[in-house]
Amino acid sequence: MSLRIKAVVEKFIKELKEALEADMQDRVMKEREMQSYIEEREREVAEREAAWKAELARRETEISKQEARLKIERENLEKEKSVLMGTASDNQDGALEITVSGEKYRCLRFSKAKK
């Protein structure tokens, strides 16, 4: 009878060891899967971050270009304004004299706008 009990106990221990080994292997596999998932997510986040930074740099470059264009346009407008600014005066003969950029223009006949 003791041999039978011993055999039952040994069988139980063997099955318990097998179950423990299977459980440990399952945990190792789950840990590997989790680590793989984490690495994949980190890679995806890094890729999105890199794409976002590239887009941000592209937009900053575009803004700088637009600011430079606006500055040039403003300078051109100021030059154009200085060229177009002039003076107008009435002469004794009734002519309107306009001076623009040092050049004088005379209008001998003019009439008031109709209302």
Tab-separated table of C-alpha atoms in Angstrom:
chain	number	residue	atom	x	y	z
A	1	MET	CA	0.000	0.000	0.000
A	2	SER	CA	2.793	2.420	0.760
A	3	LEU	CA	4.151	1.822	-2.746
A	4	ARG	CA	0.798	2.780	-4.154
A	5	ILE	CA	0.688	5.946	-2.036
A	6	LYS	CA	4.258	6.733	-3.033
A	7	ALA	CA	3.388	6.264	-6.706
A	8	VAL	CA	0.310	8.518	-6.349
A	9	VAL	CA	2.365	11.196	-4.580
A	10	GLU	CA	5.148	11.003	-7.199
A	11	LYS	CA	2.560	11.214	-9.981
A	12	PHE	CA	0.970	14.234	-8.259
A	13	ILE	CA	4.394	15.931	-7.853
A	14	LYS	CA	5.258	15.197	-11.498
A	15	GLU	CA	1.937	16.664	-12.714
A	16	LEU	CA	2.371	19.658	-10.412
A	17	LYS	CA	5.889	20.279	-11.777
A	18	GLU	CA	4.583	20.004	-15.343
A	19	ALA	CA	1.768	22.450	-14.561
A	20	LEU	CA	4.216	24.861	-12.943
A	21	GLU	CA	6.583	24.603	-15.933
A	22	ALA	CA	3.710	25.215	-18.353
A	23	ASP	CA	2.561	28.200	-16.286
A	24	MET	CA	6.093	29.631	-16.240
A	25	GLN	CA	6.442	29.202	-20.004
A	26	ASP	CA	3.060	30.843	-20.511
A	27	ARG	CA	4.116	33.804	-18.367
A	28	VAL	CA	7.409	34.125	-20.251
A	29	MET	CA	5.518	34.103	-23.577
A	30	LYS	CA	3.044	36.727	-22.335
A	31	GLU	CA	5.910	38.886	-21.082
A	32	ARG	CA	7.652	38.615	-24.473
A	33	GLU	CA	4.417	39.498	-26.265
A	34	MET	CA	3.900	42.492	-23.960
A	35	GLN	CA	7.475	43.653	-24.486
A	36	SER	CA	7.065	43.290	-28.247
A	37	TYR	CA	3.803	45.275	-28.111
A	38	ILE	CA	5.451	48.026	-26.045
A	39	GLU	CA	8.389	48.259	-28.462
A	40	GLU	CA	5.988	48.465	-31.422
A	41	ARG	CA	3.961	51.238	-29.767
A	42	GLU	CA	7.124	53.154	-28.869
A	43	ARG	CA	8.288	52.900	-32.488
A	44	GLU	CA	4.913	54.131	-33.762
A	45	VAL	CA	4.969	57.077	-31.350
A	46	ALA	CA	8.545	57.939	-32.362
A	47	GLU	CA	7.567	57.828	-36.061
A	48	ARG	CA	4.560	60.102	-35.470
A	49	GLU	CA	6.691	62.465	-33.421
A	50	ALA	CA	9.335	62.613	-36.177
A	51	ALA	CA	6.646	63.271	-38.798
A	52	TRP	CA	5.113	65.986	-36.610
A	53	LYS	CA	8.507	67.659	-36.108
A	54	ALA	CA	9.205	67.529	-39.848
A	55	GLU	CA	5.807	69.116	-40.576
A	56	LEU	CA	6.461	71.766	-37.934
A	57	ALA	CA	9.857	72.571	-39.457
A	58	ARG	CA	8.283	72.763	-42.925
A	59	ARG	CA	5.616	75.157	-41.671
A	60	GLU	CA	8.172	77.304	-39.848
A	61	THR	CA	10.193	77.517	-43.063
A	62	GLU	CA	7.072	78.498	-45.006
A	63	ILE	CA	6.249	81.172	-42.418
A	64	SER	CA	9.779	82.563	-42.681
A	65	LYS	CA	9.476	82.690	-46.483
A	66	GLN	CA	6.112	84.447	-46.250
A	67	GLU	CA	7.482	86.946	-43.735
A	68	ALA	CA	10.396	87.698	-46.090
A	69	ARG	CA	7.972	88.160	-49.010
A	70	LEU	CA	5.791	90.471	-46.937
A	71	LYS	CA	8.814	92.504	-45.902
A	72	ILE	CA	9.848	92.902	-49.550
A	73	GLU	CA	6.276	93.818	-50.521
A	74	ARG	CA	6.131	96.390	-47.707
A	75	GLU	CA	9.457	97.893	-48.831
A	76	ASN	CA	8.220	98.001	-52.435
A	77	LEU	CA	4.986	99.641	-51.301
A	78	GLU	CA	6.918	102.264	-49.357
A	79	LYS	CA	9.074	102.953	-52.429
A	80	GLU	CA	5.968	103.158	-54.598
A	81	LYS	CA	4.287	105.501	-52.119
A	82	SER	CA	7.322	107.774	-52.060
A	83	VAL	CA	7.299	107.869	-55.857
A	84	LEU	CA	3.586	108.557	-56.074
A	85	MET	CA	3.423	111.113	-53.302
A	86	GLY	CA	3.363	114.565	-54.743
A	87	THR	CA	2.046	118.041	-54.235
A	88	ALA	CA	-0.701	119.844	-56.020
A	89	SER	CA	-1.185	123.584	-56.271
A	90	ASP	CA	-3.359	126.056	-58.151
A	91	ASN	CA	-1.566	128.635	-60.246
A	92	GLN	CA	-2.790	132.113	-61.031
A	93	ASP	CA	-3.673	131.060	-64.584
A	94	GLY	CA	-6.096	128.462	-63.214
A	95	ALA	CA	-3.868	125.473	-64.058
A	96	LEU	CA	-3.426	122.656	-61.579
A	97	GLU	CA	0.216	121.833	-61.087
A	98	ILE	CA	1.191	118.450	-59.650
A	99	THR	CA	4.722	117.497	-58.659
A	100	VAL	CA	5.506	113.785	-58.374
A	101	SER	CA	9.057	112.590	-57.732
A	102	GLY	CA	10.435	115.925	-58.753
A	103	GLU	CA	8.566	115.989	-62.072
A	104	LYS	CA	5.985	118.686	-62.617
A	105	TYR	CA	2.716	118.058	-64.426
A	106	ARG	CA	0.241	120.764	-65.383
A	107	CYS	CA	-3.436	120.340	-66.000
A	108	LEU	CA	-4.741	123.383	-67.829
A	109	ARG	CA	-8.394	122.428	-67.888
A	110	PHE	CA	-10.320	120.587	-65.297
A	111	SER	CA	-13.869	120.620	-64.114
A	112	LYS	CA	-15.622	119.697	-60.928
A	113	ALA	CA	-17.126	116.272	-60.678
A	114	LYS	CA	-20.852	116.147	-61.356
A	115	LYS	CA	-23.004	115.237	-58.428
